[in-house]
Amino acid sequence: MNYFDTAYPYLGGKSEIAMAEGLSRYPRENYYLADKFPGHSLTGPIDNIALFNVSLRKCRTDYFDFYLIHNTGGPRTAVFDKFEMWDFVKQLKADGKVKHIGFSHHDNAERLDEVITAHPEMEFVQLQVNYADWDNANTQSRKCVEVAQKH
């Protein structure tokens, strides 16, 4: 296993620190590190780059291999649109601070299709896929995988 995923709000804000500690014994080039921007909880403009830099410091790294807009779907996606988060992550990639940009999706397949269609510049999507949710009417894991494959 060499893909490690964390996010700013996980473990009450301590996940990034724990991740850095756990990975500190390995050379940085030996693993892929994914982190997520917690913009879905924004109520107003913030200093995006300052928050991003906090995550870099907490993870003890100069870059993220994968950086995600965290938790698209429903009204959360509108928040990302309103605060131009899509452009923000594209700029992070252009600046070399992240290697790949994408988003995590926690909603139905129809909304996933809308997000992918609106943002084809995103390189990947991280989905909630597990046995219990495969045919779940709300999570629609199977249908979400099919939408991702279609794109």
PDB file of C-alpha atoms in Angstrom:
ATOM      1  CA  MET A   1       0.000   0.000   0.000  1.00  0.00           C
ATOM      2  CA  ASN A   2       1.440   3.369  -0.958  1.00  0.00           C
ATOM      3  CA  TYR A   3      -1.586   5.700  -1.243  1.00  0.00           C
ATOM      4  CA  PHE A   4      -2.397   7.572   1.961  1.00  0.00           C
ATOM      5  CA  ASP A   5      -5.437   9.787   2.312  1.00  0.00           C
ATOM      6  CA  THR A   6      -6.141  12.425   4.935  1.00  0.00           C
ATOM      7  CA  ALA A   7      -8.174  15.617   5.268  1.00  0.00           C
ATOM      8  CA  TYR A   8      -8.076  18.806   7.292  1.00  0.00           C
ATOM      9  CA  PRO A   9     -11.130  17.986   9.470  1.00  0.00           C
ATOM     10  CA  TYR A  10     -10.457  14.262  10.073  1.00  0.00           C
ATOM     11  CA  LEU A  11      -9.838  13.256  13.697  1.00  0.00           C
ATOM     12  CA  GLY A  12     -10.809  16.698  14.903  1.00  0.00           C
ATOM     13  CA  GLY A  13      -8.072  18.315  12.814  1.00  0.00           C
ATOM     14  CA  LYS A  14      -5.336  15.911  13.946  1.00  0.00           C
ATOM     15  CA  SER A  15      -5.324  13.447  11.051  1.00  0.00           C
ATOM     16  CA  GLU A  16      -2.758  15.354   8.994  1.00  0.00           C
ATOM     17  CA  ILE A  17      -0.389  15.458  11.969  1.00  0.00           C
ATOM     18  CA  ALA A  18      -0.869  11.739  12.609  1.00  0.00           C
ATOM     19  CA  MET A  19      -0.318  10.999   8.919  1.00  0.00           C
ATOM     20  CA  ALA A  20       2.947  12.966   8.916  1.00  0.00           C
ATOM     21  CA  GLU A  21       4.175  11.109  11.960  1.00  0.00           C
ATOM     22  CA  GLY A  22       3.310   7.718  10.525  1.00  0.00           C
ATOM     23  CA  LEU A  23       4.966   8.448   7.184  1.00  0.00           C
ATOM     24  CA  SER A  24       8.010  10.235   8.609  1.00  0.00           C
ATOM     25  CA  ARG A  25      10.130   7.073   8.549  1.00  0.00           C
ATOM     26  CA  TYR A  26       9.763   6.675   4.768  1.00  0.00           C
ATOM     27  CA  PRO A  27      11.297   8.679   1.920  1.00  0.00           C
ATOM     28  CA  ARG A  28       8.694  11.039   0.451  1.00  0.00           C
ATOM     29  CA  GLU A  29       9.066   9.562  -3.045  1.00  0.00           C
ATOM     30  CA  ASN A  30       7.980   6.128  -1.755  1.00  0.00           C
ATOM     31  CA  TYR A  31       4.315   6.994  -1.244  1.00  0.00           C
ATOM     32  CA  TYR A  32       1.450   9.059  -2.617  1.00  0.00           C
ATOM     33  CA  LEU A  33      -0.162  11.544  -0.269  1.00  0.00           C
ATOM     34  CA  ALA A  34      -3.717  12.780  -0.790  1.00  0.00           C
ATOM     35  CA  ASP A  35      -5.334  15.611   1.135  1.00  0.00           C
ATOM     36  CA  LYS A  36      -8.618  17.463   0.809  1.00  0.00           C
ATOM     37  CA  PHE A  37      -9.707  21.084   0.973  1.00  0.00           C
ATOM     38  CA  PRO A  38     -12.628  21.382   3.433  1.00  0.00           C
ATOM     39  CA  GLY A  39     -14.466  24.081   1.523  1.00  0.00           C
ATOM     40  CA  HIS A  40     -17.882  22.424   1.800  1.00  0.00           C
ATOM     41  CA  SER A  41     -18.234  23.919   5.275  1.00  0.00           C
ATOM     42  CA  LEU A  42     -17.366  27.492   4.264  1.00  0.00           C
ATOM     43  CA  THR A  43     -19.847  30.233   5.050  1.00  0.00           C
ATOM     44  CA  GLY A  44     -17.784  33.071   3.619  1.00  0.00           C
ATOM     45  CA  PRO A  45     -14.533  33.828   1.809  1.00  0.00           C
ATOM     46  CA  ILE A  46     -11.337  32.676   3.499  1.00  0.00           C
ATOM     47  CA  ASP A  47      -7.649  32.753   2.698  1.00  0.00           C
ATOM     48  CA  ASN A  48      -7.540  29.518   0.703  1.00  0.00           C
ATOM     49  CA  ILE A  49      -3.779  29.464   0.269  1.00  0.00           C
ATOM     50  CA  ALA A  50      -3.223  30.012   3.997  1.00  0.00           C
ATOM     51  CA  LEU A  51      -5.454  27.041   4.809  1.00  0.00           C
ATOM     52  CA  PHE A  52      -3.715  24.945   2.153  1.00  0.00           C
ATOM     53  CA  ASN A  53      -0.317  25.876   3.624  1.00  0.00           C
ATOM     54  CA  VAL A  54      -1.496  24.795   7.080  1.00  0.00           C
ATOM     55  CA  SER A  55      -2.200  21.353   5.618  1.00  0.00           C
ATOM     56  CA  LEU A  56       1.244  21.228   3.976  1.00  0.00           C
ATOM     57  CA  ARG A  57       2.889  22.095   7.306  1.00  0.00           C
ATOM     58  CA  LYS A  58       0.813  19.615   9.291  1.00  0.00           C
ATOM     59  CA  CYS A  59       1.646  16.872   6.760  1.00  0.00           C
ATOM     60  CA  ARG A  60       5.334  17.907   6.737  1.00  0.00           C
ATOM     61  CA  THR A  61       5.514  18.014   2.964  1.00  0.00           C
ATOM     62  CA  ASP A  62       6.170  20.470   0.152  1.00  0.00           C
ATOM     63  CA  TYR A  63       3.448  19.095  -2.127  1.00  0.00           C
ATOM     64  CA  PHE A  64       0.503  16.732  -2.347  1.00  0.00           C
ATOM     65  CA  ASP A  65       0.345  14.032  -4.984  1.00  0.00           C
ATOM     66  CA  PHE A  66      -3.446  14.225  -5.025  1.00  0.00           C
ATOM     67  CA  TYR A  67      -5.501  17.163  -3.808  1.00  0.00           C
ATOM     68  CA  LEU A  68      -9.261  16.960  -3.625  1.00  0.00           C
ATOM     69  CA  ILE A  69     -12.139  19.334  -3.277  1.00  0.00           C
ATOM     70  CA  HIS A  70     -13.805  17.570  -0.382  1.00  0.00           C
ATOM     71  CA  ASN A  71     -17.387  16.295  -0.429  1.00  0.00           C
ATOM     72  CA  THR A  72     -19.181  17.458  -3.556  1.00  0.00           C
ATOM     73  CA  GLY A  73     -22.894  17.005  -3.951  1.00  0.00           C
ATOM     74  CA  GLY A  74     -26.043  19.052  -3.550  1.00  0.00           C
ATOM     75  CA  PRO A  75     -25.629  22.464  -1.922  1.00  0.00           C
ATOM     76  CA  ARG A  76     -21.979  21.691  -1.090  1.00  0.00           C
ATOM     77  CA  THR A  77     -21.046  21.875  -4.774  1.00  0.00           C
ATOM     78  CA  ALA A  78     -22.646  25.334  -4.963  1.00  0.00           C
ATOM     79  CA  VAL A  79     -20.307  26.489  -2.189  1.00  0.00           C
ATOM     80  CA  PHE A  80     -17.303  25.351  -4.232  1.00  0.00           C
ATOM     81  CA  ASP A  81     -18.650  27.211  -7.242  1.00  0.00           C
ATOM     82  CA  LYS A  82     -19.413  30.377  -5.265  1.00  0.00           C
ATOM     83  CA  PHE A  83     -15.926  30.584  -3.775  1.00  0.00           C
ATOM     84  CA  GLU A  84     -14.165  29.556  -7.026  1.00  0.00           C
ATOM     85  CA  MET A  85     -12.550  26.485  -5.484  1.00  0.00           C
ATOM     86  CA  TRP A  86     -12.189  24.833  -8.886  1.00  0.00           C
ATOM     87  CA  ASP A  87      -9.917  27.645 -10.074  1.00  0.00           C
ATOM     88  CA  PHE A  88      -8.041  27.548  -6.780  1.00  0.00           C
ATOM     89  CA  VAL A  89      -7.040  23.886  -7.137  1.00  0.00           C
ATOM     90  CA  LYS A  90      -6.144  24.396 -10.805  1.00  0.00           C
ATOM     91  CA  GLN A  91      -3.766  27.159  -9.713  1.00  0.00           C
ATOM     92  CA  LEU A  92      -2.224  24.904  -7.053  1.00  0.00           C
ATOM     93  CA  LYS A  93      -1.445  22.406  -9.784  1.00  0.00           C
ATOM     94  CA  ALA A  94      -0.068  25.090 -12.105  1.00  0.00           C
ATOM     95  CA  ASP A  95       2.179  26.266  -9.245  1.00  0.00           C
ATOM     96  CA  GLY A  96       3.478  22.712  -8.670  1.00  0.00           C
ATOM     97  CA  LYS A  97       2.033  22.447  -5.165  1.00  0.00           C
ATOM     98  CA  VAL A  98      -0.115  19.465  -6.167  1.00  0.00           C
ATOM     99  CA  LYS A  99       0.427  16.893  -8.881  1.00  0.00           C
ATOM    100  CA  HIS A 100      -3.177  15.820  -9.530  1.00  0.00           C
ATOM    101  CA  ILE A 101      -6.476  17.587  -8.820  1.00  0.00           C
ATOM    102  CA  GLY A 102      -9.843  16.004  -8.243  1.00  0.00           C
ATOM    103  CA  PHE A 103     -12.737  15.794  -5.841  1.00  0.00           C
ATOM    104  CA  SER A 104     -14.469  13.414  -3.486  1.00  0.00           C
ATOM    105  CA  HIS A 105     -18.156  12.863  -4.059  1.00  0.00           C
ATOM    106  CA  HIS A 106     -20.762  11.933  -1.466  1.00  0.00           C
ATOM    107  CA  ASP A 107     -24.034  12.121  -3.325  1.00  0.00           C
ATOM    108  CA  ASN A 108     -25.983  10.332  -6.038  1.00  0.00           C
ATOM    109  CA  ALA A 109     -24.903   9.435  -9.565  1.00  0.00           C
ATOM    110  CA  GLU A 110     -26.925  12.189 -11.242  1.00  0.00           C
ATOM    111  CA  ARG A 111     -25.138  14.865  -9.245  1.00  0.00           C
ATOM    112  CA  LEU A 112     -21.785  13.190  -9.911  1.00  0.00           C
ATOM    113  CA  ASP A 113     -22.476  13.393 -13.630  1.00  0.00           C
ATOM    114  CA  GLU A 114     -23.268  17.107 -13.243  1.00  0.00           C
ATOM    115  CA  VAL A 115     -19.987  17.809 -11.426  1.00  0.00           C
ATOM    116  CA  ILE A 116     -17.832  15.852 -13.871  1.00  0.00           C
ATOM    117  CA  THR A 117     -19.560  17.469 -16.843  1.00  0.00           C
ATOM    118  CA  ALA A 118     -19.099  20.963 -15.380  1.00  0.00           C
ATOM    119  CA  HIS A 119     -15.445  20.349 -14.426  1.00  0.00           C
ATOM    120  CA  PRO A 120     -13.731  18.132 -16.996  1.00  0.00           C
ATOM    121  CA  GLU A 121     -10.377  19.592 -15.912  1.00  0.00           C
ATOM    122  CA  MET A 122     -10.546  17.475 -12.757  1.00  0.00           C
ATOM    123  CA  GLU A 123      -8.295  14.445 -13.183  1.00  0.00           C
ATOM    124  CA  PHE A 124      -9.989  12.029 -10.802  1.00  0.00           C
ATOM    125  CA  VAL A 125     -12.885  11.472  -8.461  1.00  0.00           C
ATOM    126  CA  GLN A 126     -12.775   9.593  -5.165  1.00  0.00           C
ATOM    127  CA  LEU A 127     -16.018   7.762  -4.464  1.00  0.00           C
ATOM    128  CA  GLN A 128     -17.581   6.055  -1.479  1.00  0.00           C
ATOM    129  CA  VAL A 129     -17.526   2.474  -2.714  1.00  0.00           C
ATOM    130  CA  ASN A 130     -18.070  -0.511  -0.471  1.00  0.00           C
ATOM    131  CA  TYR A 131     -20.157  -3.641  -0.374  1.00  0.00           C
ATOM    132  CA  ALA A 132     -22.856  -2.141   1.862  1.00  0.00           C
ATOM    133  CA  ASP A 133     -23.395   0.871  -0.416  1.00  0.00           C
ATOM    134  CA  TRP A 134     -23.049  -0.832  -3.796  1.00  0.00           C
ATOM    135  CA  ASP A 135     -26.802  -0.928  -4.442  1.00  0.00           C
ATOM    136  CA  ASN A 136     -27.846   1.590  -1.774  1.00  0.00           C
ATOM    137  CA  ALA A 137     -30.554   3.904  -3.126  1.00  0.00           C
ATOM    138  CA  ASN A 138     -29.009   6.990  -1.493  1.00  0.00           C
ATOM    139  CA  THR A 139     -25.275   6.406  -1.978  1.00  0.00           C
ATOM    140  CA  GLN A 140     -25.634   4.718  -5.371  1.00  0.00           C
ATOM    141  CA  SER A 141     -22.068   3.403  -5.380  1.00  0.00           C
ATOM    142  CA  ARG A 142     -22.577   1.175  -8.424  1.00  0.00           C
ATOM    143  CA  LYS A 143     -24.200   3.951 -10.432  1.00  0.00           C
ATOM    144  CA  CYS A 144     -21.498   6.442  -9.385  1.00  0.00           C
ATOM    145  CA  VAL A 145     -18.782   4.053 -10.572  1.00  0.00           C
ATOM    146  CA  GLU A 146     -20.626   3.678 -13.877  1.00  0.00           C
ATOM    147  CA  VAL A 147     -20.824   7.482 -14.272  1.00  0.00           C
ATOM    148  CA  ALA A 148     -17.106   7.843 -13.533  1.00  0.00           C
ATOM    149  CA  GLN A 149     -16.293   5.118 -16.058  1.00  0.00           C
ATOM    150  CA  LYS A 150     -18.476   6.853 -18.656  1.00  0.00           C
ATOM    151  CA  HIS A 151     -16.394  10.009 -18.349  1.00  0.00           C
TER     152      HIS A 151
END
